[in-house]
């Protein structure tokens, strides 16, 4: 079975490990978000691709959920001492990766090629693809003005309410090599329990990706990032409430209308099942907290099984 997963960073990466445990690393293609990429200290940072890379390679920091394990912070401390930009946390090992990526991009390699090279160096068997090689950036319209994603998320701690999400560059962005093949040749498609607006939204904003999903011939199963109407971590619930009027599983479904056949969501939200079904999407209620490797694998298996049944 070949599986293609659309994913953000931390939540998506954890879910991806469950899929790998269930179907094997070689059966999985991951299409990662690049809307929150940034340039800082002259380095090109792709936070979600790196969360996926480090997690799937088994070298991530499982406690933080992002960055590398056994990390040290000497370079950033020096940056701070010297009055440089230290608000975006980059560890020493992480910086090493960013040096290699940034140099390759500057020499003209597309992001997909650089990502493949890094993934190969880490021994990754899963295909890890950026949604696009083109410049695509997420912006948030807030009462404090329009903020680039990382200013809103990291620098200001996502405290500003979001009136609108925009994906700069998306209209003219083309899917990276392998993405359309991954979507068209998979036996089933999955959307990770990632933030629908700032992790999955930028991927779906690439016109040919959205089109490929809406024209799919195989089932697409999404997993909700909310449990009991609340995010496990991050601003998904606040955003959903403000942008769609509530935090039910039906409201999560509304983010993916026409693109998914099944929504997997938590027992705590079981009452929302009728609302999901009313939108023409099959509700599948199970435990969705990925607290350890076993529960993560079980969630992945539930999503895979939902797709098989739908077929
Ligand atoms: P980011 O790009 O690093 O912000 O990560 P994602 O967008 O991929 O993941 C963030 C989302 O994952 C948040 O909305 C969380 O609610 C969700 N999430 C994190 N852990 C879990 C979990 O164990 N179960 C579920 N269902 N969602 C989770
Ligand atoms: Ca992210």
XYZ file of C-alpha atoms and ligand atoms in Angstrom:
340
model
C 0.000 0.000 0.000
C 1.299 3.440 -0.931
C 0.304 6.309 1.323
C 0.700 10.048 0.784
C 0.392 12.310 3.829
C -0.064 16.084 3.945
C 1.618 17.363 7.077
C 2.680 20.302 9.190
C 5.484 20.072 11.739
C 5.187 18.649 15.217
C 1.713 17.045 15.243
C 2.091 15.869 11.677
C 5.545 14.417 12.244
C 4.383 12.407 15.209
C 1.476 11.040 13.187
C 3.887 10.206 10.356
C 5.877 7.941 12.690
C 2.650 6.030 13.358
C 2.109 5.564 9.621
C 5.707 4.361 9.239
C 5.182 1.855 12.057
C 1.977 0.674 10.389
C 2.986 0.413 6.701
C 6.776 0.762 6.610
C 8.891 3.818 5.865
C 9.234 3.070 2.147
C 5.466 3.061 1.581
C 5.048 6.648 2.747
C 5.394 9.953 0.903
C 5.079 13.089 3.029
C 4.168 16.466 1.535
C 5.306 19.076 4.054
C 4.225 22.661 4.673
C 6.612 25.444 3.694
C 4.328 28.398 4.535
C 6.186 29.025 7.784
C 9.669 28.979 6.250
C 11.792 32.013 7.049
C 15.164 33.619 6.622
C 16.872 34.374 9.921
C 20.556 35.167 10.516
C 21.019 34.649 6.792
C 19.806 31.050 7.063
C 16.880 29.470 5.256
C 14.803 27.704 7.892
C 12.074 25.200 6.950
C 10.640 24.396 10.369
C 8.013 21.874 9.332
C 10.248 19.959 6.920
C 12.858 19.781 9.663
C 10.418 18.549 12.295
C 9.468 15.813 9.833
C 13.067 15.060 8.927
C 14.380 14.890 12.481
C 11.393 12.961 13.798
C 11.308 10.396 10.978
C 15.084 9.970 11.202
C 14.791 9.378 14.945
C 17.166 12.222 15.839
C 14.546 14.725 17.001
C 13.949 16.006 20.514
C 10.840 14.071 21.527
C 10.165 16.263 24.548
C 10.184 19.610 22.701
C 8.755 18.023 19.573
C 10.943 20.211 17.329
C 14.646 20.558 16.713
C 17.306 17.951 17.313
C 17.915 15.845 20.366
C 21.114 16.265 22.415
C 21.139 19.867 21.250
C 23.393 22.661 22.557
C 22.854 26.405 22.132
C 26.298 27.989 22.030
C 25.918 29.697 18.674
C 22.613 31.312 19.605
C 24.002 32.478 22.964
C 26.774 34.200 21.068
C 24.253 35.763 18.699
C 22.394 37.117 21.719
C 25.572 38.463 23.366
C 26.379 40.255 20.140
C 22.930 41.768 19.808
C 21.843 39.591 16.872
C 18.391 38.170 16.223
C 17.958 35.409 18.781
C 14.160 35.164 19.039
C 13.992 32.190 16.692
C 15.499 29.236 18.538
C 18.177 27.458 16.531
C 20.450 24.948 18.239
C 24.046 24.257 17.233
C 23.341 20.982 15.418
C 20.309 22.497 13.764
C 22.419 25.409 12.537
C 24.774 22.921 10.914
C 21.891 21.629 8.803
C 20.803 25.168 7.994
C 24.275 26.078 6.772
C 24.240 23.186 4.323
C 20.689 23.896 3.134
C 21.216 27.624 2.755
C 24.389 27.218 0.767
C 22.777 24.701 -1.581
C 19.749 26.955 -2.141
C 22.039 29.893 -2.806
C 23.845 27.853 -5.444
C 20.511 27.314 -7.149
C 19.319 23.917 -5.918
C 15.553 23.770 -5.488
C 14.285 23.127 -1.945
C 12.986 19.675 -2.941
C 16.441 18.626 -4.113
C 18.127 19.936 -0.970
C 15.513 18.240 1.206
C 16.043 14.922 -0.598
C 19.769 15.226 -0.074
C 19.397 15.932 3.627
C 16.884 13.105 3.996
C 19.250 10.675 2.260
C 22.096 11.766 4.522
C 19.915 10.949 7.536
C 19.046 7.549 6.027
C 15.371 8.369 5.563
C 13.427 5.800 3.538
C 10.289 7.918 3.481
C 10.023 10.387 0.602
C 9.940 13.872 2.141
C 8.753 16.577 -0.256
C 8.130 20.281 0.228
C 4.682 21.193 -1.103
C 6.391 23.587 -3.499
C 9.847 24.801 -4.486
C 8.407 28.256 -5.088
C 8.259 30.956 -2.467
C 5.068 30.549 -0.436
C 4.635 32.403 2.854
C 1.807 32.441 5.379
C 0.633 35.836 6.671
C -1.859 36.539 9.430
C -4.114 39.576 9.405
C -4.557 40.629 13.038
C -5.766 43.735 14.897
C -2.035 44.582 15.236
C -1.671 44.483 11.458
C -0.461 41.916 8.953
C 2.192 39.642 10.484
C 4.477 37.113 8.772
C 3.898 33.652 10.245
C 6.920 33.403 12.536
C 6.510 36.954 13.860
C 2.983 36.026 14.861
C 3.742 32.508 16.079
C 7.145 32.665 17.752
C 8.001 36.307 18.354
C 4.528 37.305 19.603
C 3.534 33.849 20.917
C 0.390 33.646 18.686
C -1.476 35.918 21.079
C -2.932 38.139 18.344
C -6.379 37.040 17.192
C -6.420 36.108 13.521
C -8.967 37.734 11.224
C -7.655 36.177 8.057
C -4.902 33.851 6.845
C -3.156 34.597 3.557
C -0.713 32.481 1.585
C 1.621 34.828 -0.259
C 2.828 33.378 -3.530
C 0.450 30.420 -3.470
C -1.530 31.339 -6.589
C 1.492 31.012 -8.822
C 3.221 28.217 -6.862
C 3.698 24.890 -8.612
C 3.818 21.581 -6.722
C 7.387 20.402 -6.121
C 8.590 17.446 -8.223
C 6.996 14.228 -6.964
C 4.052 15.866 -5.206
C 1.424 15.342 -7.907
C 2.721 11.817 -8.553
C 2.482 11.169 -4.808
C -1.127 12.341 -4.804
C -2.145 10.527 -8.002
C -0.337 7.235 -7.468
C -1.108 6.659 -3.786
C -3.574 4.006 -2.710
C -4.797 6.353 -0.051
C -4.342 9.948 1.039
C -4.069 11.260 4.569
C -4.181 14.689 6.174
C -2.274 14.742 9.475
C -3.687 16.150 12.733
C -1.948 19.423 11.918
C -3.262 22.979 12.116
C -5.783 23.308 9.233
C -5.044 27.009 8.675
C -1.305 27.403 9.054
C 0.004 23.880 8.397
C -2.361 22.217 5.898
C -3.863 25.434 4.487
C -0.626 26.541 2.769
C -0.269 23.124 1.104
C -3.857 23.198 -0.161
C -3.340 26.763 -1.370
C -1.133 25.464 -4.186
C -3.786 25.254 -6.932
C -2.653 22.000 -8.548
C -2.407 20.262 -5.168
C -5.950 21.237 -4.234
C -7.128 20.166 -7.672
C -5.391 16.786 -7.436
C -7.048 16.182 -4.070
C -10.488 17.186 -5.273
C -10.114 14.916 -8.321
C -8.776 11.959 -6.294
C -9.777 8.414 -7.192
C -8.796 7.031 -3.782
C -10.076 7.854 -0.291
C -8.681 10.772 1.674
C -8.804 10.598 5.465
C -8.082 13.573 7.723
C -7.328 13.388 11.438
C -8.545 16.230 13.635
C -5.951 18.141 15.681
C -8.577 18.958 18.313
C -9.534 16.879 21.327
C -12.589 17.979 23.271
C -12.716 21.092 21.108
C -9.193 22.062 22.196
C -5.815 21.874 20.540
C -3.315 19.547 22.170
C -0.863 22.398 21.610
C -0.909 25.648 19.671
C -3.536 28.039 18.316
C -5.746 25.702 16.210
C -8.829 25.978 18.442
C -8.738 29.779 18.740
C -8.300 30.076 14.992
C -11.080 27.644 14.205
C -13.437 29.433 16.603
C -12.711 32.856 15.156
C -12.606 31.862 11.500
C -15.428 29.282 11.349
C -17.541 30.110 14.417
C -16.797 27.077 16.591
C -14.484 24.209 17.440
C -16.579 21.118 16.676
C -15.423 18.269 14.449
C -17.895 19.607 11.869
C -15.978 22.875 11.835
C -12.715 20.975 11.312
C -14.452 19.138 8.457
C -15.498 22.442 6.916
C -11.808 23.276 6.390
C -11.509 20.278 4.054
C -14.842 20.217 2.215
C -14.671 18.315 -1.065
C -11.185 17.098 -0.215
C -11.790 14.351 2.367
C -14.009 11.295 2.693
C -13.480 10.550 6.383
C -12.673 12.636 9.461
C -11.060 10.792 12.353
C -11.674 12.594 15.643
C -11.605 11.976 19.349
C -14.094 10.175 21.584
C -14.346 13.386 23.564
C -16.060 14.922 20.514
C -18.288 11.922 19.711
C -21.386 14.136 19.879
C -20.172 15.947 16.751
C -20.566 12.837 14.561
C -23.940 13.851 13.107
C -22.613 17.282 12.211
C -19.689 15.738 10.328
C -21.954 13.270 8.515
C -24.289 16.122 7.551
C -21.383 17.572 5.529
C -21.091 14.334 3.546
C -17.971 13.174 5.388
C -17.852 9.890 7.295
C -17.158 10.389 11.000
C -14.763 7.975 12.667
C -14.509 8.300 16.421
C -11.518 6.876 18.260
C -8.813 7.915 20.716
C -6.597 10.441 19.019
C -4.063 11.471 21.690
C -0.596 10.422 20.478
C 0.927 10.051 23.924
C 3.453 7.354 22.994
C 4.507 5.123 20.131
C 1.690 2.612 20.661
C -1.151 5.112 20.764
C 0.340 6.901 17.748
C 0.480 3.678 15.766
C -3.068 2.790 16.752
C -4.314 6.178 15.543
C -2.455 5.683 12.260
C -3.975 2.219 11.859
C -7.447 3.590 12.519
C -6.964 6.180 9.779
C -5.597 3.585 7.338
C -8.429 1.199 8.096
C -11.012 3.938 7.625
C -9.614 4.485 4.136
C -9.740 0.769 3.290
C -13.336 0.478 4.406
C -14.270 3.566 2.381
C -12.696 2.049 -0.724
P 3.469 22.611 13.760
O 3.640 22.879 12.286
O 4.737 22.256 14.441
O 2.660 23.636 14.468
O 2.659 21.272 13.861
P 1.315 20.739 13.241
O 0.449 21.784 12.653
O 1.650 19.553 12.395
O 0.690 20.183 14.564
C 0.096 21.022 15.503
C -1.270 20.451 15.824
O -1.097 19.102 16.261
C -1.976 21.172 16.945
O -3.156 21.748 16.442
C -2.273 20.069 17.963
O -3.572 20.176 18.512
C -2.121 18.806 17.156
N -1.688 17.688 17.969
C -0.539 17.602 18.675
N -0.489 16.431 19.344
C -1.634 15.773 19.038
C -2.180 14.509 19.437
O -1.598 13.750 20.204
N -3.394 14.160 18.893
C -4.081 14.989 18.037
N -5.266 14.579 17.566
N -3.590 16.187 17.658
C -2.396 16.567 18.157
Ca 4.549 24.681 11.350
